[in-house]
Amino acid sequence: ITSLKEYLMSLSPIPIPIHLATNTCWLLPLDKNDSWLLVDAGPDLVSHSSPEFSWDLLSAQLAQHELIPSNIKKVLITHEHIDHAGLASRWAKEGATILVHPEAISTLTKGIRAFEDDRENRFSYLVQRGVPSSIVDEIKSQTNTNSMWWIPCPENALHPILDQHEIMLRNHETLVIHYAPGHTRGNLVAVTSTSKLLFSGDTVLEHTIPTAGLHLGLESLNEFESVQHWPSLPLFIQSVKKLAQSDIQVIYPGHGTAIYDPDKAFNRFILHHSKRAKKVMMASETVGTDNPYLIAKHMFPRLGNRRLAQAMIEIIGHQDLKQVQDLN
């Protein structure tokens, strides 16, 4: 140990990874004996071999550290997606307190219905923004929605948690919650106050640029309704830039392993969107329209329809970003 910072980091609890399919949940010891916090509930994976497949896999990994599910007293949900919150109801059944941003509560209490409604709403919205119905039908037929389940979580098991909330960990370390909207409305990250370890969920990943998504927030949407989406990308970029200025030492993401070069991960995200913004603006001028579907077709002429829809969602995000910049 050669510096005070390294000494303080050596006192910080070392996160334990729990792997469920492509997701990584992180275990941290709370300040009370045999009490632990889990960052993200994990996905409820569908398996023909066992309805308890995810829970059995998770329990086996806990046992490797001489832990059982009842040792987990708090579960922090970074955001309201099926692969991060799918097991929230099971953790609640075990007696754990589920910590979640207020914006995410309604989604967790609906479970799979929220996931399916959101999917259908996105498809309807994409048709409104120029995607031919035949292409949407093709994408629907190629989309597998049966790989994960999501049982609704009782609302009385959900504990609303806000920006700057603090959770005491072992060795006098504190986990500070930060509201970081963008990937979802109820998106949270958490940072240890001394060692500056970031638990990023899907806000920052090592090899992938996380999507800002398309957020409509309606119970249902039909072809006759016209709605405004929630402009997520401007907030997403703002959230990442704020984290990039926070002296983060290590990132523990919701997918993959620890990231030991945080600056590289932050800069990769910021540079990607800086370049993409210029390309979207140039493509819009060339095509002569702000129709995101036509812009996507021009920018990515060889892209398959499913990925073209994803590109279109990012283009919508950059149109939102330009509007914010024009207003400022």
Tab-separated table of C-alpha atoms in Angstrom:
chain	number	residue	atom	x	y	z
A	1	ILE	CA	0.000	0.000	0.000
A	2	THR	CA	1.624	3.218	-1.165
A	3	SER	CA	-0.992	5.899	-0.575
A	4	LEU	CA	-3.828	6.888	1.729
A	5	LYS	CA	-6.322	6.255	-1.100
A	6	GLU	CA	-5.050	2.686	-1.577
A	7	TYR	CA	-5.236	2.132	2.177
A	8	LEU	CA	-8.828	3.343	2.323
A	9	MET	CA	-9.729	1.182	-0.674
A	10	SER	CA	-8.209	-1.841	1.053
A	11	LEU	CA	-10.697	-1.355	3.900
A	12	SER	CA	-13.672	-1.243	1.543
A	13	PRO	CA	-15.808	-4.381	1.193
A	14	ILE	CA	-14.929	-6.326	-1.962
A	15	PRO	CA	-18.057	-6.894	-4.104
A	16	ILE	CA	-18.940	-10.528	-4.810
A	17	PRO	CA	-20.339	-11.248	-8.295
A	18	ILE	CA	-23.445	-13.390	-8.772
A	19	HIS	CA	-23.883	-14.439	-12.408
A	20	LEU	CA	-27.304	-15.233	-13.897
A	21	ALA	CA	-27.152	-15.711	-17.675
A	22	THR	CA	-25.582	-12.476	-18.995
A	23	ASN	CA	-26.445	-10.476	-15.868
A	24	THR	CA	-24.152	-9.782	-12.948
A	25	CYS	CA	-25.554	-8.926	-9.523
A	26	TRP	CA	-23.154	-7.681	-6.845
A	27	LEU	CA	-23.112	-8.633	-3.168
A	28	LEU	CA	-21.963	-6.162	-0.537
A	29	PRO	CA	-21.801	-6.745	3.252
A	30	LEU	CA	-23.970	-4.451	5.365
A	31	ASP	CA	-22.773	-3.095	8.688
A	32	LYS	CA	-24.641	-5.785	10.656
A	33	ASN	CA	-23.302	-9.334	11.012
A	34	ASP	CA	-24.435	-11.806	8.333
A	35	SER	CA	-26.471	-9.100	6.575
A	36	TRP	CA	-25.860	-8.379	2.915
A	37	LEU	CA	-27.058	-6.087	0.160
A	38	LEU	CA	-27.522	-7.331	-3.408
A	39	VAL	CA	-27.273	-4.874	-6.285
A	40	ASP	CA	-30.093	-5.954	-8.637
A	41	ALA	CA	-32.525	-8.799	-8.111
A	42	GLY	CA	-31.482	-10.701	-11.228
A	43	PRO	CA	-33.541	-12.278	-14.022
A	44	ASP	CA	-36.105	-15.033	-13.528
A	45	LEU	CA	-34.899	-17.329	-16.301
A	46	VAL	CA	-37.344	-19.735	-17.895
A	47	SER	CA	-36.080	-23.327	-17.900
A	48	HIS	CA	-37.829	-26.566	-18.845
A	49	SER	CA	-35.681	-28.414	-16.315
A	50	SER	CA	-36.827	-26.441	-13.264
A	51	PRO	CA	-39.217	-23.550	-12.510
A	52	GLU	CA	-36.706	-22.546	-9.814
A	53	PHE	CA	-33.751	-22.501	-12.215
A	54	SER	CA	-32.607	-18.931	-11.478
A	55	TRP	CA	-33.161	-19.263	-7.749
A	56	ASP	CA	-31.257	-22.562	-7.581
A	57	LEU	CA	-28.368	-21.093	-9.567
A	58	LEU	CA	-28.293	-18.021	-7.365
A	59	SER	CA	-28.494	-20.051	-4.134
A	60	ALA	CA	-25.626	-22.282	-5.269
A	61	GLN	CA	-23.420	-19.247	-5.813
A	62	LEU	CA	-24.348	-17.827	-2.415
A	63	ALA	CA	-23.461	-21.171	-0.813
A	64	GLN	CA	-19.936	-20.890	-2.228
A	65	HIS	CA	-19.537	-17.921	0.128
A	66	GLU	CA	-21.283	-19.683	3.027
A	67	LEU	CA	-24.395	-17.577	2.547
A	68	ILE	CA	-28.089	-18.378	2.122
A	69	PRO	CA	-30.847	-16.186	0.627
A	70	SER	CA	-32.053	-15.073	4.070
A	71	ASN	CA	-28.676	-13.334	4.562
A	72	ILE	CA	-29.718	-10.855	1.872
A	73	LYS	CA	-31.552	-8.119	3.767
A	74	LYS	CA	-31.655	-5.441	1.044
A	75	VAL	CA	-31.932	-5.643	-2.739
A	76	LEU	CA	-31.156	-2.459	-4.692
A	77	ILE	CA	-32.883	-2.333	-8.085
A	78	THR	CA	-30.789	-0.212	-10.458
A	79	HIS	CA	-33.615	0.024	-13.002
A	80	GLU	CA	-36.969	-1.391	-14.006
A	81	HIS	CA	-35.999	-3.926	-16.671
A	82	ILE	CA	-36.980	-7.584	-16.655
A	83	ASP	CA	-33.407	-8.890	-16.456
A	84	HIS	CA	-32.530	-6.693	-13.458
A	85	ALA	CA	-35.795	-6.785	-11.498
A	86	GLY	CA	-37.313	-10.120	-12.527
A	87	LEU	CA	-36.590	-11.820	-9.187
A	88	ALA	CA	-37.667	-8.860	-7.012
A	89	SER	CA	-40.875	-10.593	-5.909
A	90	ARG	CA	-38.936	-13.690	-4.861
A	91	TRP	CA	-36.521	-11.627	-2.789
A	92	ALA	CA	-39.502	-9.884	-1.189
A	93	LYS	CA	-40.963	-13.292	-0.344
A	94	GLU	CA	-37.676	-14.122	1.396
A	95	GLY	CA	-38.071	-11.001	3.545
A	96	ALA	CA	-35.614	-8.682	1.826
A	97	THR	CA	-36.348	-4.964	1.535
A	98	ILE	CA	-36.524	-3.998	-2.150
A	99	LEU	CA	-34.999	-0.558	-2.702
A	100	VAL	CA	-36.256	1.160	-5.849
A	101	HIS	CA	-36.655	4.643	-7.275
A	102	PRO	CA	-40.290	5.879	-7.143
A	103	GLU	CA	-40.399	6.121	-10.964
A	104	ALA	CA	-39.818	2.355	-11.178
A	105	ILE	CA	-42.443	1.209	-8.664
A	106	SER	CA	-45.410	0.917	-11.029
A	107	THR	CA	-43.390	-1.262	-13.412
A	108	LEU	CA	-42.277	-3.660	-10.670
A	109	THR	CA	-45.824	-4.024	-9.371
A	110	LYS	CA	-47.043	-5.004	-12.864
A	111	GLY	CA	-44.190	-7.340	-13.732
A	112	ILE	CA	-44.516	-9.212	-17.019
A	113	ARG	CA	-47.604	-7.191	-17.991
A	114	ALA	CA	-45.560	-3.979	-17.894
A	115	PHE	CA	-42.882	-5.629	-20.038
A	116	GLU	CA	-45.401	-6.833	-22.632
A	117	ASP	CA	-47.368	-3.555	-22.693
A	118	ASP	CA	-44.178	-1.553	-23.137
A	119	ARG	CA	-43.104	-3.782	-26.016
A	120	GLU	CA	-46.421	-3.362	-27.822
A	121	ASN	CA	-46.429	0.402	-27.221
A	122	ARG	CA	-42.954	0.738	-28.731
A	123	PHE	CA	-44.033	-1.137	-31.843
A	124	SER	CA	-47.119	1.068	-32.235
A	125	TYR	CA	-45.028	4.189	-31.771
A	126	LEU	CA	-42.469	3.087	-34.357
A	127	VAL	CA	-45.274	2.681	-36.894
A	128	GLN	CA	-46.371	6.245	-36.094
A	129	ARG	CA	-42.801	7.407	-36.767
A	130	GLY	CA	-42.586	5.847	-40.207
A	131	VAL	CA	-41.798	2.129	-39.883
A	132	PRO	CA	-43.990	0.069	-42.255
A	133	SER	CA	-46.407	-2.232	-40.407
A	134	SER	CA	-45.045	-5.229	-42.332
A	135	ILE	CA	-41.585	-4.645	-40.864
A	136	VAL	CA	-42.982	-4.337	-37.345
A	137	ASP	CA	-44.834	-7.629	-37.843
A	138	GLU	CA	-41.579	-9.232	-38.992
A	139	ILE	CA	-39.701	-7.935	-35.936
A	140	LYS	CA	-42.448	-9.191	-33.637
A	141	SER	CA	-42.192	-12.672	-35.120
A	142	GLN	CA	-38.428	-12.685	-34.533
A	143	THR	CA	-38.595	-11.412	-30.955
A	144	ASN	CA	-38.375	-14.031	-28.221
A	145	THR	CA	-40.286	-12.899	-25.148
A	146	ASN	CA	-40.395	-16.293	-23.442
A	147	SER	CA	-36.854	-16.522	-22.055
A	148	MET	CA	-37.645	-14.712	-18.787
A	149	TRP	CA	-40.559	-14.442	-16.412
A	150	TRP	CA	-41.491	-11.527	-14.147
A	151	ILE	CA	-43.861	-12.035	-11.251
A	152	PRO	CA	-45.327	-8.724	-9.990
A	153	CYS	CA	-43.787	-7.498	-6.750
A	154	PRO	CA	-46.184	-6.459	-3.935
A	155	GLU	CA	-46.082	-2.693	-3.535
A	156	ASN	CA	-45.737	-2.965	0.250
A	157	ALA	CA	-42.415	-4.794	-0.284
A	158	LEU	CA	-40.981	-1.875	-2.280
A	159	HIS	CA	-39.105	0.841	-0.405
A	160	PRO	CA	-38.788	4.120	-2.389
A	161	ILE	CA	-35.232	5.391	-2.421
A	162	LEU	CA	-34.095	8.810	-3.618
A	163	ASP	CA	-30.945	10.573	-4.749
A	164	GLN	CA	-28.183	10.817	-2.090
A	165	HIS	CA	-29.705	8.148	0.164
A	166	GLU	CA	-26.948	6.435	2.177
A	167	ILE	CA	-26.589	2.775	3.176
A	168	MET	CA	-24.022	1.754	5.764
A	169	LEU	CA	-21.702	-1.067	4.721
A	170	ARG	CA	-19.083	-2.989	6.664
A	171	ASN	CA	-15.801	-1.324	7.662
A	172	HIS	CA	-17.566	2.039	8.034
A	173	GLU	CA	-17.973	2.383	4.267
A	174	THR	CA	-21.102	4.098	2.923
A	175	LEU	CA	-22.975	3.293	-0.276
A	176	VAL	CA	-24.474	6.485	-1.714
A	177	ILE	CA	-27.423	6.207	-4.109
A	178	HIS	CA	-27.491	8.497	-7.139
A	179	TYR	CA	-30.465	9.109	-9.405
A	180	ALA	CA	-29.141	8.740	-12.952
A	181	PRO	CA	-32.108	8.904	-15.363
A	182	GLY	CA	-31.644	7.965	-18.991
A	183	HIS	CA	-31.544	4.223	-19.520
A	184	THR	CA	-34.931	4.215	-17.757
A	185	ARG	CA	-36.997	6.777	-15.848
A	186	GLY	CA	-36.244	5.107	-12.512
A	187	ASN	CA	-32.546	4.499	-13.141
A	188	LEU	CA	-30.212	4.423	-10.139
A	189	VAL	CA	-26.497	3.906	-9.628
A	190	ALA	CA	-24.588	3.621	-6.361
A	191	VAL	CA	-21.098	4.769	-5.332
A	192	THR	CA	-19.079	3.888	-2.233
A	193	SER	CA	-18.175	7.151	-0.538
A	194	THR	CA	-14.554	6.343	0.337
A	195	SER	CA	-13.270	3.894	-2.259
A	196	LYS	CA	-15.356	5.310	-5.142
A	197	LEU	CA	-16.641	2.018	-6.481
A	198	LEU	CA	-19.502	2.534	-8.940
A	199	PHE	CA	-22.345	0.028	-9.271
A	200	SER	CA	-23.632	1.104	-12.652
A	201	GLY	CA	-26.397	-1.323	-13.643
A	202	ASP	CA	-26.790	-0.636	-17.371
A	203	THR	CA	-25.711	3.000	-17.198
A	204	VAL	CA	-22.099	2.182	-18.079
A	205	LEU	CA	-20.911	-1.085	-19.642
A	206	GLU	CA	-17.446	-2.021	-20.867
A	207	HIS	CA	-18.046	-3.313	-24.389
A	208	THR	CA	-21.530	-2.017	-25.219
A	209	ILE	CA	-23.053	1.442	-25.507
A	210	PRO	CA	-26.267	1.105	-23.441
A	211	THR	CA	-29.403	2.288	-25.172
A	212	ALA	CA	-31.475	5.186	-23.922
A	213	GLY	CA	-34.482	3.233	-25.145
A	214	LEU	CA	-37.918	4.481	-26.066
A	215	HIS	CA	-40.100	5.380	-23.079
A	216	LEU	CA	-43.787	6.104	-23.575
A	217	GLY	CA	-45.283	5.599	-20.124
A	218	LEU	CA	-48.778	4.683	-21.298
A	219	GLU	CA	-51.003	1.802	-20.221
A	220	SER	CA	-51.814	1.131	-23.855
A	221	LEU	CA	-51.355	2.732	-27.219
A	222	ASN	CA	-53.311	2.109	-30.404
A	223	GLU	CA	-52.860	3.210	-33.995
A	224	PHE	CA	-55.228	6.146	-33.532
A	225	GLU	CA	-53.341	7.674	-30.585
A	226	SER	CA	-50.448	10.079	-31.010
A	227	VAL	CA	-48.176	10.579	-28.020
A	228	GLN	CA	-44.937	12.207	-27.026
A	229	HIS	CA	-42.164	9.941	-25.802
A	230	TRP	CA	-39.998	10.750	-22.792
A	231	PRO	CA	-36.732	12.332	-24.072
A	232	SER	CA	-34.275	9.973	-22.399
A	233	LEU	CA	-30.996	10.429	-24.277
A	234	PRO	CA	-30.255	14.030	-23.159
A	235	LEU	CA	-30.670	12.944	-19.526
A	236	PHE	CA	-28.650	9.764	-20.117
A	237	ILE	CA	-25.669	11.703	-21.474
A	238	GLN	CA	-25.956	14.184	-18.606
A	239	SER	CA	-25.951	11.334	-16.069
A	240	VAL	CA	-22.847	9.709	-17.568
A	241	LYS	CA	-20.948	13.003	-17.794
A	242	LYS	CA	-21.708	13.661	-14.129
A	243	LEU	CA	-20.386	10.231	-13.144
A	244	ALA	CA	-17.280	10.789	-15.282
A	245	GLN	CA	-16.400	13.736	-13.023
A	246	SER	CA	-16.805	11.730	-9.802
A	247	ASP	CA	-13.302	10.207	-9.408
A	248	ILE	CA	-14.630	6.658	-9.880
A	249	GLN	CA	-11.934	4.011	-9.327
A	250	VAL	CA	-13.683	0.787	-10.420
A	251	ILE	CA	-17.032	0.150	-12.144
A	252	TYR	CA	-19.123	-2.908	-11.288
A	253	PRO	CA	-21.665	-3.147	-14.135
A	254	GLY	CA	-24.905	-5.103	-14.437
A	255	HIS	CA	-23.376	-7.222	-17.211
A	256	GLY	CA	-19.843	-8.563	-17.311
A	257	THR	CA	-16.983	-8.175	-14.857
A	258	ALA	CA	-15.370	-5.257	-13.040
A	259	ILE	CA	-14.111	-2.378	-15.195
A	260	TYR	CA	-10.724	-1.155	-13.991
A	261	ASP	CA	-10.409	1.703	-16.471
A	262	PRO	CA	-13.491	3.828	-15.721
A	263	ASP	CA	-12.299	6.821	-17.737
A	264	LYS	CA	-12.063	4.684	-20.872
A	265	ALA	CA	-15.630	3.429	-20.371
A	266	PHE	CA	-17.020	6.922	-19.732
A	267	ASN	CA	-15.150	8.467	-22.664
A	268	ARG	CA	-16.252	5.680	-24.989
A	269	PHE	CA	-19.905	6.442	-24.231
A	270	ILE	CA	-19.503	10.220	-24.555
A	271	LEU	CA	-17.431	9.999	-27.769
A	272	HIS	CA	-19.913	7.584	-29.364
A	273	HIS	CA	-22.804	9.994	-28.920
A	274	SER	CA	-20.744	12.993	-29.963
A	275	LYS	CA	-19.920	11.298	-33.266
A	276	ARG	CA	-23.408	9.867	-33.738
A	277	ALA	CA	-25.015	13.305	-33.236
A	278	LYS	CA	-23.012	14.713	-36.149
A	279	LYS	CA	-23.853	11.731	-38.376
A	280	VAL	CA	-27.578	11.993	-37.619
A	281	MET	CA	-27.578	15.710	-38.430
A	282	MET	CA	-25.725	15.146	-41.727
A	283	ALA	CA	-28.039	12.267	-42.695
A	284	SER	CA	-31.123	14.340	-41.937
A	285	GLU	CA	-29.844	17.145	-44.182
A	286	THR	CA	-29.013	14.683	-46.968
A	287	VAL	CA	-32.375	12.881	-46.842
A	288	GLY	CA	-34.212	16.181	-46.423
A	289	THR	CA	-36.522	14.966	-43.638
A	290	ASP	CA	-36.613	14.457	-39.905
A	291	ASN	CA	-38.361	11.088	-40.326
A	292	PRO	CA	-36.255	8.783	-38.116
A	293	TYR	CA	-37.054	5.683	-40.174
A	294	LEU	CA	-35.848	7.236	-43.437
A	295	ILE	CA	-32.773	8.611	-41.697
A	296	ALA	CA	-31.980	5.155	-40.296
A	297	LYS	CA	-32.402	3.569	-43.748
A	298	HIS	CA	-29.958	6.120	-45.174
A	299	MET	CA	-27.384	5.726	-42.390
A	300	PHE	CA	-27.533	1.935	-42.198
A	301	PRO	CA	-28.669	0.609	-45.621
A	302	ARG	CA	-27.488	-2.957	-44.948
A	303	LEU	CA	-28.843	-3.298	-41.429
A	304	GLY	CA	-31.519	-5.932	-40.765
A	305	ASN	CA	-34.980	-4.695	-39.857
A	306	ARG	CA	-34.730	-5.575	-36.166
A	307	ARG	CA	-31.483	-3.680	-35.685
A	308	LEU	CA	-32.757	-0.902	-37.925
A	309	ALA	CA	-35.582	-0.306	-35.443
A	310	GLN	CA	-32.994	-0.082	-32.657
A	311	ALA	CA	-30.980	2.425	-34.695
A	312	MET	CA	-34.140	4.421	-35.282
A	313	ILE	CA	-34.711	4.685	-31.522
A	314	GLU	CA	-31.199	6.113	-31.083
A	315	ILE	CA	-31.855	8.598	-33.903
A	316	ILE	CA	-35.006	9.744	-32.090
A	317	GLY	CA	-32.827	10.238	-29.022
A	318	HIS	CA	-30.409	12.430	-30.955
A	319	GLN	CA	-33.273	14.482	-32.331
A	320	ASP	CA	-34.322	15.051	-28.706
A	321	LEU	CA	-30.749	16.026	-27.855
A	322	LYS	CA	-30.630	18.572	-30.685
A	323	GLN	CA	-33.898	20.128	-29.514
A	324	VAL	CA	-32.474	20.524	-25.997
A	325	GLN	CA	-29.294	22.074	-27.393
A	326	ASP	CA	-31.262	24.441	-29.636
A	327	LEU	CA	-33.320	25.601	-26.645
A	328	ASN	CA	-30.143	26.316	-24.697
